[in-house]
Short mmCIF file of C-alpha atoms in Angstrom, two decimals:
data_model
loop_
_atom_site.label_atom_id
_atom_site.label_comp_id
_atom_site.label_asym_id
_atom_site.label_seq_id
_atom_site.Cartn_x
_atom_site.Cartn_y
_atom_site.Cartn_z
CA UNK A 17 19.78 -21.19 -12.50
CA UNK A 18 18.50 -20.99 -8.84
CA UNK A 19 18.51 -17.33 -8.43
CA UNK A 20 17.34 -16.88 -12.01
CA UNK A 21 14.54 -19.19 -11.19
CA UNK A 22 13.74 -17.28 -7.95
CA UNK A 23 13.56 -14.00 -9.68
CA UNK A 24 11.54 -15.23 -12.49
CA UNK A 25 9.15 -16.90 -10.16
CA UNK A 26 8.67 -13.57 -8.56
CA UNK A 27 7.21 -12.20 -11.87
CA UNK A 28 4.39 -14.91 -11.69
CA UNK A 29 3.58 -14.36 -7.94
CA UNK A 30 1.79 -10.99 -8.41
CA UNK A 31 -1.56 -10.32 -6.65
CA UNK A 32 -3.49 -9.02 -9.64
CA UNK A 33 -2.42 -10.00 -13.18
CA UNK A 34 0.16 -12.10 -15.16
CA UNK A 35 3.27 -10.23 -15.96
CA UNK A 36 5.06 -11.46 -19.11
CA UNK A 37 8.87 -11.05 -19.61
CA UNK A 38 8.24 -7.91 -21.80
CA UNK A 39 7.11 -6.23 -18.73
CA UNK A 40 3.69 -5.90 -20.20
CA UNK A 41 0.68 -7.36 -18.49
CA UNK A 42 -2.55 -8.84 -19.62
CA UNK A 43 -5.53 -9.22 -17.36
CA UNK A 44 -6.56 -12.96 -17.13
CA UNK A 45 -10.22 -14.06 -17.81
CA UNK A 46 -10.65 -14.70 -13.93
CA UNK A 47 -13.03 -12.00 -12.90
CA UNK A 48 -11.19 -11.22 -9.64
CA UNK A 49 -8.01 -10.20 -11.40
CA UNK A 50 -7.11 -6.63 -11.70
CA UNK A 51 -4.47 -4.69 -13.78
CA UNK A 52 -0.98 -4.40 -12.09
CA UNK A 53 -0.22 -0.77 -12.99
CA UNK A 54 -0.27 0.23 -9.40
CA UNK A 55 2.24 -2.65 -8.72
CA UNK A 56 4.88 -1.49 -10.76
CA UNK A 57 6.80 -0.29 -7.77
CA UNK A 58 7.19 -3.91 -6.93
CA UNK A 59 8.42 -5.02 -10.16
CA UNK A 60 11.17 -7.72 -9.84
CA UNK A 61 14.69 -6.77 -10.49
CA UNK A 62 15.78 -9.11 -13.45
CA UNK A 63 19.06 -7.29 -13.19
CA UNK A 64 19.86 -9.03 -10.01
CA UNK A 65 18.55 -12.39 -11.33
CA UNK A 66 21.02 -12.81 -14.08
CA UNK A 67 24.24 -12.11 -12.05
CA UNK A 68 23.11 -14.66 -9.54
CA UNK A 69 22.41 -17.13 -12.50
CA UNK A 70 26.00 -16.38 -13.61
CA UNK A 71 27.26 -16.86 -10.18
CA UNK A 72 25.91 -20.44 -9.89
CA UNK A 73 27.51 -21.35 -13.30
CA UNK A 74 30.83 -19.91 -12.12
CA UNK A 75 30.48 -22.07 -9.03
CA UNK A 76 30.30 -25.27 -11.22
CA UNK A 77 33.22 -24.09 -13.37
CA UNK A 78 37.01 -23.94 -12.58
CA UNK A 79 36.70 -20.32 -11.46
CA UNK A 80 37.07 -19.73 -7.64
CA UNK A 81 34.15 -18.30 -5.87
CA UNK A 82 33.54 -14.63 -6.23
CA UNK A 83 36.75 -14.12 -8.13
CA UNK A 84 35.28 -12.48 -10.97
CA UNK A 85 34.04 -9.09 -12.16
CA UNK A 86 30.22 -8.29 -12.08
CA UNK A 87 29.37 -5.06 -13.96
CA UNK A 88 27.83 -2.34 -11.80
CA UNK A 89 27.71 -4.84 -8.79
CA UNK A 90 29.51 -4.63 -5.52
CA UNK A 91 29.14 -6.57 -2.36
CA UNK A 92 30.47 -7.76 1.03
CA UNK A 93 31.46 -11.39 2.04
CA UNK A 94 31.94 -13.16 5.16
CA UNK A 95 34.80 -15.59 5.42
CA UNK A 96 32.95 -17.44 8.20
CA UNK A 97 29.88 -19.64 7.96
CA UNK A 98 26.70 -18.50 9.41
CA UNK A 99 26.38 -20.22 12.82
CA UNK A 100 23.32 -22.23 13.95
CA UNK A 101 21.99 -19.20 15.61
CA UNK A 102 21.91 -17.24 12.35
CA UNK A 103 24.38 -14.52 13.21
CA UNK A 104 26.11 -12.92 10.25
CA UNK A 105 29.78 -12.00 10.53
CA UNK A 106 30.91 -9.46 7.87
CA UNK A 107 34.56 -8.85 6.99
CA UNK A 108 33.90 -5.94 4.83
CA UNK A 109 35.71 -7.40 1.85
CA UNK A 110 34.75 -5.52 -1.27
CA UNK A 111 34.01 -7.31 -4.35
CA UNK A 112 34.72 -4.86 -7.03
CA UNK A 113 37.57 -6.08 -9.16
CA UNK A 114 39.69 -9.26 -9.61
CA UNK A 115 42.15 -10.73 -12.03
CA UNK A 116 40.40 -13.38 -14.12
CA UNK A 117 41.81 -16.92 -14.14
CA UNK A 118 44.00 -18.01 -17.11
CA UNK A 119 41.79 -20.91 -17.94
CA UNK A 120 38.09 -20.00 -18.21
CA UNK A 121 35.63 -22.44 -19.37
CA UNK A 122 33.01 -21.78 -21.94
CA UNK A 123 30.30 -21.96 -19.13
CA UNK A 124 32.30 -19.04 -17.44
CA UNK A 125 32.56 -17.07 -20.45
CA UNK A 126 28.65 -17.37 -20.89
CA UNK A 127 28.18 -16.25 -17.43
CA UNK A 128 30.05 -13.12 -18.00
CA UNK A 129 27.91 -12.51 -21.09
CA UNK A 130 24.87 -12.94 -18.97
CA UNK A 131 26.03 -10.44 -16.47
CA UNK A 132 26.77 -7.91 -19.24
CA UNK A 133 23.40 -8.51 -20.60
CA UNK A 134 21.88 -8.04 -17.28
CA UNK A 135 23.50 -4.72 -16.77
CA UNK A 136 22.47 -3.36 -20.17
CA UNK A 137 18.86 -4.71 -20.45
CA UNK A 138 17.35 -5.08 -16.99
CA UNK A 139 14.10 -6.87 -17.19
CA UNK A 140 13.91 -6.97 -20.91
CA UNK A 141 13.48 -9.94 -23.24
CA UNK A 142 17.19 -9.73 -24.42
CA UNK A 143 17.99 -10.48 -20.79
CA UNK A 144 15.68 -13.39 -20.63
CA UNK A 145 16.99 -14.97 -23.86
CA UNK A 146 20.61 -14.55 -22.56
CA UNK A 147 19.85 -16.28 -19.37
CA UNK A 148 18.14 -19.20 -21.00
CA UNK A 149 20.92 -19.68 -23.49
CA UNK A 150 23.40 -19.69 -20.60
CA UNK A 151 21.43 -22.08 -18.56
CA UNK A 152 21.03 -24.93 -21.06
CA UNK A 153 18.65 -26.57 -18.73
CA UNK A 154 15.06 -27.82 -19.47
CA UNK A 155 13.61 -25.55 -16.73
CA UNK A 156 9.90 -24.72 -16.93
CA UNK A 157 8.17 -21.93 -14.98
CA UNK A 158 4.54 -21.70 -13.88
CA UNK A 159 2.89 -19.05 -16.09
CA UNK A 160 -0.89 -19.21 -15.65
CA UNK A 161 -2.71 -18.44 -12.59
CA UNK A 162 -4.04 -21.98 -12.39
CA UNK A 163 -0.52 -23.28 -12.57
CA UNK A 164 0.62 -20.98 -9.67
CA UNK A 165 -2.29 -22.05 -7.61
CA UNK A 166 -1.33 -25.62 -8.05
CA UNK A 167 2.06 -24.91 -6.63
CA UNK A 168 0.23 -23.73 -3.39
CA UNK A 169 -2.27 -26.60 -2.91
CA UNK A 170 -0.59 -27.70 0.26
CA UNK A 171 -0.85 -24.30 2.14
CA UNK A 172 -0.06 -23.36 5.52
CA UNK A 173 -2.92 -22.94 7.86
CA UNK A 174 -3.14 -19.11 7.99
CA UNK A 175 -2.71 -18.42 4.28
CA UNK A 176 -5.73 -17.89 2.10
CA UNK A 177 -6.28 -18.07 -1.64
CA UNK A 178 -6.66 -14.82 -3.60
CA UNK A 179 -10.48 -15.47 -3.74
CA UNK A 180 -10.74 -16.18 0.01
CA UNK A 181 -8.60 -13.01 0.68
CA UNK A 182 -10.92 -10.79 -1.57
CA UNK A 183 -14.12 -12.15 0.00
CA UNK A 184 -12.61 -11.62 3.48
CA UNK A 185 -11.78 -8.02 2.66
CA UNK A 186 -15.17 -7.55 1.16
CA UNK A 187 -16.80 -8.66 4.42
CA UNK A 188 -14.52 -6.36 6.39
CA UNK A 189 -15.51 -3.46 4.30
CA UNK A 190 -19.32 -4.11 4.53
CA UNK A 191 -19.06 -4.39 8.35
CA UNK A 192 -16.93 -1.16 8.39
CA UNK A 193 -19.48 0.65 6.17
CA UNK A 194 -22.20 -0.73 8.45
CA UNK A 195 -20.39 0.61 11.50
CA UNK A 196 -19.91 3.87 9.99
CA UNK A 197 -23.47 4.19 8.83
CA UNK A 198 -24.73 3.36 12.50
CA UNK A 199 -22.42 6.06 13.89
CA UNK A 200 -23.78 8.60 11.32
CA UNK A 201 -27.38 7.81 12.38
CA UNK A 202 -26.53 8.23 16.08
CA UNK A 203 -24.65 11.35 15.19
CA UNK A 204 -27.49 12.87 13.20
CA UNK A 205 -29.96 11.98 15.96
CA UNK A 206 -27.99 13.97 18.62
CA UNK A 207 -27.30 16.98 16.51
CA UNK A 208 -31.02 17.04 15.55
CA UNK A 209 -31.80 16.98 19.34
CA UNK A 210 -29.62 19.92 19.86
CA UNK A 211 -31.17 21.95 16.84
CA UNK A 212 -34.64 21.35 18.32
CA UNK A 213 -33.66 23.64 21.07
CA UNK A 214 -33.27 26.58 18.57
CA UNK A 215 -36.54 26.02 16.58
CA UNK A 216 -38.46 28.68 18.28
CA UNK A 217 -35.54 31.22 17.77
CA UNK A 218 -35.44 30.20 13.94
CA UNK A 219 -39.06 31.04 13.59
CA UNK A 220 -38.69 34.32 15.17
CA UNK A 221 -35.68 35.38 13.42
CA UNK A 222 -37.11 34.40 9.94
CA UNK A 223 -40.28 36.29 10.54
CA UNK A 224 -38.38 39.40 11.52
CA UNK A 225 -36.04 39.32 8.47
CA UNK A 226 -39.00 38.37 6.27
CA UNK A 227 -40.82 41.57 7.44
CA UNK A 228 -38.00 43.75 6.53
CA UNK A 229 -37.47 42.21 3.20
CA UNK A 230 -41.14 42.80 2.41
CA UNK A 231 -41.10 46.27 3.57
CA UNK A 232 -38.18 47.51 1.43
CA UNK A 233 -39.08 45.49 -1.73
CA UNK A 234 -42.84 45.92 -2.14
CA UNK A 235 -44.78 48.77 -3.44
CA UNK A 236 -44.13 51.35 -6.02
CA UNK A 237 -40.98 52.76 -4.37
CA UNK A 238 -39.83 49.14 -3.36
CA UNK A 239 -36.72 47.49 -4.49
CA UNK A 240 -38.56 45.39 -6.97
CA UNK A 241 -40.20 48.15 -8.85
CA UNK A 242 -36.73 50.06 -8.82
CA UNK A 243 -34.75 47.08 -10.14
CA UNK A 244 -37.44 46.30 -12.81
CA UNK A 245 -36.96 49.95 -14.03
CA UNK A 246 -33.07 49.40 -14.28
CA UNK A 247 -32.24 51.85 -11.74
CA UNK A 248 -29.75 51.68 -8.86
CA UNK A 249 -31.35 50.48 -5.56
CA UNK A 250 -31.44 53.36 -2.97
CA UNK A 251 -28.65 53.08 -0.32
CA UNK A 252 -30.98 53.15 2.62
CA UNK A 253 -32.81 50.11 1.20
CA UNK A 254 -29.61 48.26 0.98
CA UNK A 255 -28.56 49.32 4.32
CA UNK A 256 -31.91 48.03 5.90
CA UNK A 257 -31.34 44.51 4.18
CA UNK A 258 -27.95 44.30 5.44
CA UNK A 259 -28.84 45.26 9.00
CA UNK A 260 -31.49 42.43 9.01
CA UNK A 261 -29.36 39.83 7.66
CA UNK A 262 -26.00 40.73 9.63
CA UNK A 263 -27.33 39.32 12.99
CA UNK A 264 -28.38 35.95 11.48
CA UNK A 265 -27.21 35.25 8.04
CA UNK A 266 -24.18 37.25 7.36
CA UNK A 267 -23.22 35.31 4.35
CA UNK A 268 -26.35 36.64 2.54
CA UNK A 269 -25.27 40.37 3.20
CA UNK A 270 -24.71 42.63 -0.02
CA UNK A 271 -20.96 43.31 0.03
CA UNK A 272 -20.11 47.10 0.43
CA UNK A 273 -18.15 47.47 -2.94
CA UNK A 274 -20.96 45.71 -4.84
CA UNK A 275 -23.64 48.01 -3.31
CA UNK A 276 -21.63 51.03 -4.79
CA UNK A 277 -22.19 49.72 -8.32
CA UNK A 278 -23.92 52.12 -10.62
CA UNK A 279 -25.95 51.50 -13.87
CA UNK A 280 -23.74 50.89 -16.69
CA UNK A 281 -20.81 49.54 -14.61
CA UNK A 282 -19.37 46.15 -14.69
CA UNK A 283 -20.65 45.24 -11.21
CA UNK A 284 -24.16 46.49 -11.60
CA UNK A 285 -25.57 43.35 -13.13
CA UNK A 286 -24.08 41.31 -10.22
CA UNK A 287 -25.62 43.92 -7.83
CA UNK A 288 -29.14 43.45 -9.40
CA UNK A 289 -28.95 39.53 -9.18
CA UNK A 290 -27.86 39.65 -5.63
CA UNK A 291 -30.56 42.13 -4.45
CA UNK A 292 -33.24 40.00 -6.31
CA UNK A 293 -31.90 36.89 -4.79
CA UNK A 294 -32.38 38.42 -1.27
CA UNK A 295 -35.75 39.82 -1.90
CA UNK A 296 -36.87 36.32 -3.04
CA UNK A 297 -36.50 34.77 0.33
CA UNK A 298 -39.67 33.73 1.96
CA UNK A 299 -40.06 32.92 5.71
CA UNK A 300 -39.63 29.00 5.00
CA UNK A 301 -36.43 29.70 3.15
CA UNK A 302 -35.08 31.89 5.80
CA UNK A 303 -35.97 29.42 8.52
CA UNK A 304 -34.08 26.62 6.52
CA UNK A 305 -31.12 28.75 6.02
CA UNK A 306 -30.90 29.54 9.67
CA UNK A 307 -31.20 25.89 10.65
CA UNK A 308 -28.41 24.86 8.19
CA UNK A 309 -26.06 27.58 9.49
CA UNK A 310 -26.61 26.68 13.21
CA UNK A 311 -26.14 22.84 12.38
CA UNK A 312 -22.80 23.57 10.68
CA UNK A 313 -21.60 25.43 13.66
CA UNK A 314 -22.86 22.70 16.11
CA UNK A 315 -20.97 20.06 13.97
CA UNK A 316 -17.83 22.17 14.05
CA UNK A 317 -18.02 22.07 17.80
CA UNK A 318 -19.18 25.69 18.58
CA UNK A 319 -22.04 26.88 20.78
CA UNK A 320 -22.94 23.54 22.63
CA UNK A 321 -20.12 21.83 24.77
CA UNK A 322 -22.49 19.07 25.77
CA UNK A 323 -23.20 18.11 22.12
CA UNK A 324 -19.45 18.30 21.31
CA UNK A 325 -18.66 15.92 24.09
CA UNK A 326 -21.32 13.42 22.93
CA UNK A 327 -20.06 13.51 19.38
CA UNK A 328 -16.52 12.93 20.58
CA UNK A 329 -17.68 9.86 22.41
CA UNK A 330 -19.35 8.61 19.40
CA UNK A 331 -16.17 8.94 17.32
CA UNK A 332 -14.11 7.19 20.01
CA UNK A 333 -16.86 4.29 20.03
CA UNK A 334 -16.58 4.18 16.22
CA UNK A 335 -12.85 3.88 16.24
CA UNK A 336 -13.05 1.03 18.80
CA UNK A 337 -15.55 -0.72 16.85
CA UNK A 338 -13.45 -0.45 13.60
CA UNK A 339 -10.40 -1.83 15.44
CA UNK A 340 -12.54 -4.87 16.55
CA UNK A 341 -13.66 -5.24 13.03
CA UNK A 342 -10.18 -5.37 11.89
CA UNK A 343 -9.33 -8.05 14.41
CA UNK A 344 -12.40 -10.08 13.38
CA UNK A 345 -11.02 -9.93 9.67
CA UNK A 346 -7.39 -9.99 10.67
CA UNK A 347 -6.55 -13.25 8.71
CA UNK A 348 -7.89 -11.94 5.31
CA UNK A 349 -6.30 -8.56 5.85
CA UNK A 350 -2.91 -9.95 6.87
CA UNK A 351 -2.43 -11.69 3.48
CA UNK A 352 0.48 -10.81 1.13
CA UNK A 353 -0.42 -9.51 -2.23
CA UNK A 354 1.73 -12.28 -3.65
CA UNK A 355 1.50 -16.19 -3.09
CA UNK A 356 4.53 -18.04 -2.20
CA UNK A 357 5.91 -20.09 -4.96
CA UNK A 358 7.16 -23.59 -4.47
CA UNK A 359 9.25 -25.07 -7.43
CA UNK A 360 11.89 -27.66 -8.10
CA UNK A 361 14.86 -26.37 -10.10
CA UNK A 362 16.47 -29.15 -11.97
CA UNK A 363 20.19 -28.24 -11.77
CA UNK A 364 21.44 -31.38 -13.63
CA UNK A 365 20.38 -34.73 -14.59
CA UNK A 366 21.30 -35.99 -11.07
CA UNK A 367 20.50 -32.95 -8.98
CA UNK A 368 17.53 -30.81 -8.31
CA UNK A 369 16.81 -27.99 -5.70
CA UNK A 370 13.47 -27.45 -4.01
CA UNK A 371 12.80 -23.64 -3.62
CA UNK A 372 10.21 -21.57 -2.07
CA UNK A 373 10.35 -17.92 -3.14
CA UNK A 374 7.85 -15.40 -1.62
CA UNK A 375 7.27 -11.50 -1.82
CA UNK A 376 5.92 -11.32 1.62
CA UNK A 377 4.50 -7.68 1.43
CA UNK A 378 5.95 -5.27 3.99
CA UNK A 379 3.43 -4.00 6.59
CA UNK A 380 3.94 -0.86 8.67
CA UNK A 381 5.91 -1.30 11.90
CA UNK A 382 4.57 -0.46 15.41
CA UNK A 383 5.95 1.15 18.31
CA UNK A 384 6.19 -1.32 21.15
CA UNK A 385 2.81 -1.41 23.03
CA UNK A 386 0.94 0.45 20.35
CA UNK A 387 -2.37 -0.82 19.07
CA UNK A 388 -2.16 1.09 15.79
CA UNK A 389 0.64 2.62 13.71
CA UNK A 390 1.12 6.30 13.82
CA UNK A 391 0.51 8.66 10.91
CA UNK A 392 4.30 9.15 10.50
CA UNK A 393 4.98 5.29 9.94
CA UNK A 394 5.81 4.28 6.35
CA UNK A 395 2.89 2.59 4.65
CA UNK A 396 4.18 2.31 1.25
CA UNK A 397 4.27 -1.44 1.41
CA UNK A 398 0.42 -1.82 1.78
CA UNK A 399 -0.95 1.22 -0.09
CA UNK A 400 -0.69 -0.39 -3.57
CA UNK A 401 -2.28 -3.69 -2.30
CA UNK A 402 -5.24 -1.72 -0.75
CA UNK A 403 -5.69 0.09 -4.10
CA UNK A 404 -5.87 -3.04 -6.15
CA UNK A 405 -8.13 -4.65 -3.64
CA UNK A 406 -10.62 -1.83 -3.83
CA UNK A 407 -10.29 -2.01 -7.77
CA UNK A 408 -11.21 -5.72 -7.60
CA UNK A 409 -14.02 -5.17 -5.31
CA UNK A 410 -15.16 -1.92 -7.29
CA UNK A 411 -15.15 0.13 -4.10
CA UNK A 412 -14.58 3.81 -4.37
CA UNK A 413 -14.24 6.66 -1.97
CA UNK A 414 -11.40 7.89 0.34
CA UNK A 415 -13.21 6.37 3.31
CA UNK A 416 -12.90 2.81 1.87
CA UNK A 417 -9.19 3.37 1.37
CA UNK A 418 -8.89 4.67 5.08
CA UNK A 419 -10.83 1.72 6.36
CA UNK A 420 -8.29 -0.74 4.64
CA UNK A 421 -5.15 1.29 5.47
CA UNK A 422 -6.09 1.77 9.09
CA UNK A 423 -7.00 -1.78 9.62
CA UNK A 424 -3.83 -3.12 7.97
CA UNK A 425 -1.81 -0.90 10.32
CA UNK A 426 -3.57 -2.30 13.45
CA UNK A 427 -1.63 -4.37 15.93
CA UNK A 428 -3.56 -7.42 15.48
CA UNK A 429 -3.28 -7.59 11.83
CA UNK A 430 0.32 -6.82 11.65
CA UNK A 431 0.91 -9.59 14.34
CA UNK A 432 -1.14 -11.97 12.21
CA UNK A 433 0.83 -10.96 9.09
CA UNK A 434 4.22 -11.69 10.96
CA UNK A 435 2.76 -14.99 12.19
CA UNK A 436 1.63 -15.91 8.68
CA UNK A 437 5.27 -15.45 7.30
CA UNK A 438 6.78 -17.46 10.28
CA UNK A 439 4.08 -20.18 9.67
CA UNK A 440 4.76 -20.32 5.98
CA UNK A 441 8.57 -20.54 6.39
CA UNK A 442 8.11 -23.52 8.99
CA UNK A 443 5.70 -25.12 6.69
CA UNK A 444 8.09 -24.83 3.69
CA UNK A 445 11.12 -26.17 5.49
CA UNK A 446 9.48 -28.85 7.80
CA UNK A 447 6.54 -30.08 5.72
CA UNK A 448 7.31 -29.29 2.12
CA UNK A 449 10.94 -30.14 2.71
CA UNK A 450 12.26 -27.28 0.62
CA UNK A 451 15.99 -26.81 0.71
CA UNK A 452 15.87 -23.06 0.34
CA UNK A 453 13.47 -20.17 1.23
CA UNK A 454 13.82 -16.93 -0.41
CA UNK A 455 11.96 -14.04 0.98
CA UNK A 456 11.57 -10.39 -0.38
CA UNK A 457 10.04 -7.24 1.25
CA UNK A 458 11.08 -8.14 4.76
CA UNK A 459 10.87 -5.50 7.34
CA UNK A 460 13.43 -5.15 10.40
CA UNK A 461 10.61 -6.29 12.79
CA UNK A 462 10.00 -9.45 10.72
CA UNK A 463 13.78 -9.83 10.51
CA UNK A 464 13.99 -9.95 14.41
CA UNK A 465 11.24 -12.58 14.58
CA UNK A 466 13.10 -14.69 11.94
CA UNK A 467 16.22 -14.55 13.73
CA UNK A 468 14.43 -15.74 16.96
CA UNK A 469 12.81 -18.67 14.95
CA UNK A 470 16.16 -19.57 13.54
CA UNK A 471 17.48 -20.17 17.05
CA UNK A 472 14.55 -22.28 17.94
CA UNK A 473 14.46 -24.39 14.78
CA UNK A 474 18.04 -24.50 13.75
CA UNK A 475 17.69 -22.53 10.61
CA UNK A 476 20.54 -20.77 8.88
CA UNK A 477 19.47 -17.15 7.81
CA UNK A 478 21.14 -14.55 5.95
CA UNK A 479 19.91 -11.09 5.35
CA UNK A 480 20.68 -8.22 2.92
CA UNK A 481 20.97 -4.87 4.38
CA UNK A 482 17.77 -2.65 4.85
CA UNK A 483 17.00 0.21 2.60
CA UNK A 484 18.80 3.25 4.13
CA UNK A 485 15.92 5.85 3.31
CA UNK A 486 13.80 5.94 6.56
CA UNK A 487 10.97 7.33 4.59
CA UNK A 488 10.67 4.09 2.42
CA UNK A 489 10.21 0.43 3.14
CA UNK A 490 13.14 -1.61 4.55
CA UNK A 491 12.79 -3.98 1.49
CA UNK A 492 15.20 -6.74 3.10
CA UNK A 493 15.73 -9.84 1.22
CA UNK A 494 16.79 -13.16 2.91
CA UNK A 495 17.75 -16.68 2.25
CA UNK A 496 16.73 -19.45 4.79
CA UNK A 497 17.95 -22.96 4.82
CA UNK A 498 18.32 -25.93 7.12
CA UNK A 499 21.79 -26.47 5.78
CA UNK A 500 24.67 -24.29 6.83
CA UNK A 501 26.06 -21.75 4.26
CA UNK A 502 29.59 -22.10 3.12
CA UNK A 503 29.68 -18.49 2.15
CA UNK A 504 27.54 -15.28 2.34
CA UNK A 505 27.39 -12.24 0.14
CA UNK A 506 25.25 -9.18 -0.54
CA UNK A 507 24.66 -7.75 -4.04
CA UNK A 508 23.67 -4.25 -4.78
CA UNK A 509 21.95 -3.84 -8.05
CA UNK A 510 21.07 -0.29 -9.38
CA UNK A 511 17.76 0.13 -10.87
CA UNK A 512 18.22 3.65 -12.23
CA UNK A 513 19.67 5.47 -9.20
CA UNK A 514 17.79 3.30 -6.66
CA UNK A 515 19.81 0.65 -5.07
CA UNK A 516 18.42 -2.83 -4.49
CA UNK A 517 20.08 -5.21 -2.16
CA UNK A 518 19.87 -9.03 -2.47
CA UNK A 519 21.15 -11.62 0.05
CA UNK A 520 23.11 -14.50 -1.54
CA UNK A 521 24.62 -17.49 -0.10
CA UNK A 522 26.77 -20.54 -1.32
CA UNK A 523 26.16 -24.11 -0.42
CA UNK A 524 28.92 -26.17 -1.84
CA UNK A 525 29.43 -25.31 -5.49
CA UNK A 526 26.01 -23.51 -5.70
CA UNK A 527 25.35 -19.98 -5.40
CA UNK A 528 21.78 -19.08 -4.25
#
């Protein structure tokens, strides 16, 4: 019941919408909510919840711990308790097959049924019904956003509500866009100043080219009259036009193959259109084209080293200002896309268990001493959250996504996120007096911090192994408690071909 409870609670801790047990979602009336289609990657694994629920029931039955068969599930156990410093000790025992006991209670049989249902119908309504039948407990689950919010009324200091987070991110984006607009104004000013040095040259070149165009296009023998008559333009006229354009506007030159087109040919109509276009250029048009071409070259860094140096300095200043802006709004940017859920599980008439379950959101990991994550770092954890935030705020554009991703990959925001997790765990155990904390999407960096905290506060911590694919998030799960663990285990649940690892512990007769 505890693990089933924990996994079900994850279904209600989504950042953006209420997810029902049918794996469909409906958008609540609250205006700041958004569809969860981009969050399907983080869909909870109900396949793992039911075996854990079965494990708890088996713990209460006459069956000895972990002496049963779990379909498609394997794991490792430690025969020694986790010490006060939180170090796990694996014996490498494989839980794959065992001989069932001769006397099996009805509860144990129900547990086996729940396991089979979980293997066949992950995350579907049938799995939910099987688990509910098995539990036989009057357990209720928070289902509406308002009910979930009520479980978090006594929040740790760093944690914000969804509305506060959205407002904070909106303020960050407004500041970021203002900084970018300021940088663009400064950039346009220095480019314009550089272009002013060429104004006299533009006027001279435009006048010279216009004079040649006029000379070959006007008069009875000019190009305009020839084209109106439907005749092929003389080669010498085309050569004169190309000679005038080559030195200043090469993109407007008439291609050699097109110039060879004859009346009646497929390309002749294209030749007529190209020549008419060139002949229509007046002096102002030529001046404008010359200016645009030169500006493009200057912005690409050619022709003016002084300008290139000044623009590079501007880019560096913008990056510094955006980093400071991220630090300013670090608290909002460091929030998880799921709120932690505090809930009391009624195990029996005489016993209950207070649990906190939280999908923390896995942030990128920094190289020691770095102020910002490199482009090679895995950012899959924060990318869906960024997209949903932009949907909620109705912000569009690649630059908006980059603002958020870069900020959430900065040292200050990542450090704030780690402290948020540590603070919430301390808050849950010391102030809310929960007996068990269940965390999902923990990175190896956060794992190290939790281990250090366990030594300071006397926590007992057990972690599942990290995802082995270095190109994906670590996706570590863990169990934290002030009480020692009598036994630890790790379960691997296959979601399609993708393995999911879940930490599990036993305290007395209860598997968590």
